[in-house]
Coordinates of C-alpha atoms in Angstrom, one line a residue:
Chain Y
G1 CA 28.3 89.1 -63.5
Q2 CA 30.0 92.4 -62.9
S3 CA 30.2 94.2 -59.4
L4 CA 31.9 96.6 -57.4
E5 CA 32.1 96.4 -53.4
Q6 CA 32.7 99.5 -51.4
P7 CA 31.8 100.2 -47.8
S8 CA 28.4 101.6 -47.4
E9 CA 29.5 104.1 -44.7
V10 CA 32.7 105.5 -43.1
T11 CA 32.9 108.2 -40.2
A12 CA 35.9 110.2 -39.5
V13 CA 37.0 113.3 -37.4
E14 CA 38.3 116.7 -38.9
G15 CA 42.0 116.5 -39.7
A16 CA 42.3 112.8 -39.8
I17 CA 43.0 110.2 -43.0
V18 CA 40.2 108.0 -44.1
Q19 CA 40.7 105.3 -46.7
I20 CA 37.8 103.9 -48.7
N21 CA 38.1 100.7 -50.3
C22 CA 36.6 99.2 -53.6
T23 CA 37.1 95.5 -54.8
Y24 CA 35.8 94.7 -58.3
Q25 CA 34.9 91.7 -60.5
T26 CA 34.7 92.7 -63.8
S27 CA 34.9 90.7 -67.2
G28 CA 37.5 93.7 -68.4
F29 CA 39.2 96.3 -67.0
Y30 CA 40.7 99.5 -68.2
G31 CA 40.7 101.8 -65.1
L32 CA 39.1 102.6 -61.9
S33 CA 37.7 106.2 -61.4
W34 CA 36.5 108.0 -58.3
Y35 CA 33.7 110.5 -58.0
Q36 CA 32.4 112.6 -55.3
Q37 CA 28.8 113.4 -54.5
H38 CA 27.4 115.9 -51.9
D39 CA 23.8 115.1 -51.0
G40 CA 21.5 115.9 -53.7
G41 CA 24.4 117.3 -55.8
A42 CA 25.9 116.1 -59.1
P43 CA 28.7 113.5 -58.9
T44 CA 31.9 115.2 -59.8
F45 CA 35.1 113.5 -61.0
L46 CA 37.9 112.9 -58.6
S47 CA 40.7 110.8 -60.0
Y48 CA 41.4 107.9 -62.3
N49 CA 43.8 104.9 -62.2
G50 CA 44.6 103.0 -65.2
L51 CA 47.9 101.5 -64.1
D52 CA 49.1 100.2 -60.7
G53 CA 50.4 102.5 -58.2
L54 CA 49.1 106.0 -56.6
E55 CA 48.0 109.0 -58.0
E56 CA 47.9 111.9 -55.9
T57 CA 45.7 115.0 -56.4
G58 CA 46.2 117.6 -53.5
R59 CA 44.6 115.9 -50.3
F60 CA 43.1 113.1 -52.4
S61 CA 45.2 110.2 -53.5
S62 CA 44.0 106.8 -55.2
F63 CA 45.5 103.7 -55.5
L64 CA 45.1 100.5 -57.8
S65 CA 46.3 97.0 -57.7
R66 CA 45.0 95.2 -60.8
S67 CA 46.6 92.0 -59.7
D68 CA 44.4 92.1 -56.6
S69 CA 41.2 93.9 -58.2
Y70 CA 41.4 96.6 -55.7
G71 CA 41.7 100.0 -55.1
Y72 CA 41.6 102.8 -52.8
L73 CA 40.7 106.5 -52.2
L74 CA 42.9 108.2 -49.4
L75 CA 41.6 111.3 -48.2
Q76 CA 44.2 113.5 -45.8
E77 CA 43.6 116.3 -43.7
L78 CA 39.8 115.6 -43.7
Q79 CA 37.6 118.5 -43.8
M80 CA 33.7 119.0 -42.9
K81 CA 33.3 119.8 -46.7
D82 CA 34.7 116.3 -47.3
S83 CA 31.6 114.8 -46.1
A84 CA 29.6 113.4 -49.2
S85 CA 29.1 110.1 -50.7
Y86 CA 32.2 108.6 -52.9
F87 CA 31.8 106.3 -55.7
C88 CA 34.0 104.0 -57.5
A89 CA 33.6 103.1 -61.0
V90 CA 35.3 100.6 -63.3
N91 CA 35.8 101.2 -67.2
A92 CA 35.5 97.5 -68.1
G93 CA 35.8 98.0 -71.8
N94 CA 32.2 96.7 -72.5
N95 CA 31.3 99.7 -75.0
R96 CA 33.4 101.9 -72.6
K97 CA 30.4 102.6 -70.2
L98 CA 31.3 102.7 -66.4
I99 CA 30.2 100.2 -64.1
W100 CA 29.4 101.8 -60.6
G101 CA 29.9 100.8 -57.2
L102 CA 26.7 101.6 -54.6
G103 CA 28.9 104.3 -52.9
T104 CA 30.4 105.1 -49.7
S105 CA 28.9 107.8 -47.3
L106 CA 31.6 109.7 -45.4
A107 CA 30.7 111.7 -42.3
V108 CA 33.3 114.0 -41.2
N109 CA 32.7 115.1 -37.4
P110 CA 34.1 117.9 -35.6
Chain E
D1 CA 26.8 128.9 -66.9
A2 CA 26.7 125.3 -66.3
D3 CA 28.2 123.1 -68.8
V4 CA 25.7 120.3 -68.5
T5 CA 22.2 121.7 -68.2
Q6 CA 18.9 119.7 -67.2
T7 CA 15.5 120.7 -67.2
P8 CA 13.4 120.7 -65.2
R9 CA 15.5 120.4 -62.0
N10 CA 12.1 119.3 -60.1
R11 CA 8.9 117.8 -61.3
I12 CA 5.8 116.4 -59.5
T13 CA 3.6 114.5 -61.9
K14 CA 0.6 111.8 -61.7
T15 CA 0.8 108.3 -62.7
G16 CA 0.1 108.0 -66.5
K17 CA 1.3 111.3 -67.5
R18 CA 4.0 111.6 -70.1
I19 CA 7.2 113.4 -68.7
M20 CA 10.4 114.5 -70.7
L21 CA 13.7 115.4 -69.1
E22 CA 15.9 117.5 -71.4
C23 CA 19.6 117.7 -71.3
S24 CA 21.9 120.4 -73.2
Q25 CA 25.6 120.8 -73.0
T26 CA 28.2 123.1 -74.1
K27 CA 31.1 120.9 -73.7
G28 CA 31.3 119.8 -77.4
H29 CA 31.3 116.2 -76.3
D30 CA 29.9 113.3 -78.3
R31 CA 28.8 111.1 -75.7
M32 CA 25.7 111.5 -73.7
Y33 CA 24.1 109.3 -70.8
W34 CA 21.1 109.2 -68.6
Y35 CA 21.4 107.7 -65.1
R36 CA 18.9 107.1 -62.5
Q37 CA 19.9 107.5 -58.7
D38 CA 17.8 105.8 -56.1
P39 CA 18.9 105.8 -52.3
G40 CA 21.3 102.8 -51.7
L41 CA 21.3 101.9 -55.4
G42 CA 23.9 104.0 -56.8
L43 CA 23.8 105.3 -60.5
R44 CA 22.1 102.9 -62.8
L45 CA 22.5 103.6 -66.5
I46 CA 19.1 104.1 -68.7
Y47 CA 20.2 105.1 -72.1
Y48 CA 23.5 106.3 -73.7
S49 CA 24.4 107.6 -77.2
F50 CA 28.0 108.1 -78.7
D51 CA 26.9 110.1 -81.5
V52 CA 23.5 111.7 -82.9
K53 CA 23.0 108.4 -84.8
D54 CA 23.8 106.1 -82.1
I55 CA 21.3 105.2 -79.2
N56 CA 22.1 102.5 -76.8
K57 CA 20.0 100.9 -74.0
G58 CA 21.4 100.6 -70.7
E59 CA 20.5 98.3 -67.8
I60 CA 16.9 99.8 -66.9
S61 CA 15.6 101.1 -70.1
D62 CA 12.4 99.6 -69.7
G63 CA 9.7 102.3 -69.3
Y64 CA 12.0 104.9 -70.8
S65 CA 12.8 106.2 -74.3
V66 CA 15.2 108.6 -75.5
S67 CA 16.0 111.2 -78.4
R68 CA 19.4 112.6 -79.3
Q69 CA 18.1 115.7 -81.4
A70 CA 21.8 117.1 -81.9
Q71 CA 25.0 116.5 -80.7
A72 CA 24.5 119.0 -77.6
K73 CA 21.0 117.7 -76.9
F74 CA 19.7 114.5 -75.3
S75 CA 16.1 113.9 -73.7
L76 CA 14.5 111.4 -71.6
S77 CA 11.0 110.5 -71.8
L78 CA 8.9 108.5 -69.5
E79 CA 5.6 107.7 -71.8
S80 CA 3.7 107.0 -69.0
A81 CA 5.2 107.4 -65.5
I82 CA 4.7 105.2 -62.6
P83 CA 5.4 105.7 -58.7
N84 CA 8.4 103.5 -58.9
Q85 CA 10.1 106.0 -61.5
T86 CA 10.4 108.5 -58.5
A87 CA 14.0 109.2 -58.5
L88 CA 16.9 111.8 -59.4
Y89 CA 17.8 111.8 -62.9
F90 CA 21.2 112.7 -64.1
C91 CA 22.6 113.4 -67.6
A92 CA 26.3 113.2 -68.2
T93 CA 28.6 113.5 -71.0
S94 CA 32.3 112.7 -71.9
R95 CA 34.5 112.8 -74.6
G96 CA 35.1 109.3 -76.2
I97 CA 38.6 109.3 -76.2
A98 CA 38.6 110.9 -72.3
A99 CA 36.1 108.2 -71.2
F100 CA 38.2 105.6 -72.2
T101 CA 41.4 106.8 -70.7
T102 CA 40.2 108.5 -67.7
G103 CA 36.6 107.4 -67.0
E104 CA 35.7 111.2 -66.7
L105 CA 31.8 111.8 -67.1
F106 CA 30.5 115.4 -66.6
F107 CA 27.2 115.4 -64.8
G108 CA 24.4 117.7 -64.9
E109 CA 22.8 119.1 -61.6
G110 CA 20.0 116.6 -61.7
S111 CA 16.1 116.5 -62.3
R112 CA 14.0 115.2 -59.2
L113 CA 11.3 113.4 -60.3
T114 CA 8.2 112.1 -58.2
V115 CA 5.2 110.7 -59.6
L116 CA 2.1 110.4 -57.3

């Protein structure tokens, strides 16, 4: 089967750095995406890695290692507004639909 | 105005009723999707459409049907609603090429459905 694993919950304090990991097992792989979802809101696209390495977008960075079937989202200088759920999703090439992880709930405390 | 609009945003209905959730988009995207979200279960794909004449089942299509009335409109129907269809439903769109190269979907604000 195809699956993605990510931690269910992560807690951090304001100003800190947090890393959310995602490991995947899929029959094909084109790239790994990350989405943010605030409680009850719409998921919003954060980043995408199609090749190995680090992609940086402001305070957020995303990393991919295709050989390890592993990626992570790195959030720096955490702010209270970063409290949300974060989903990794793989484009596995199966009609180019996304396969989703179950999400990581990030709580940022003062 | 939102690029992807879902109506209704909230709906409470009774078991056995027919329900339609509507989605319209102004992004000009070919691809549209319906997802269901339940606590702890992430996003599960119900149906997707790559163009007006192309409709495909997702992983949990039983009990649901869809209609792609135009490039900009994609409706989800529950022919006879049951309580375990209580969930948050999201419509999403993507450009074909963008979805392949960046995995970027654009989501509506969601439709919260409660079936009593």
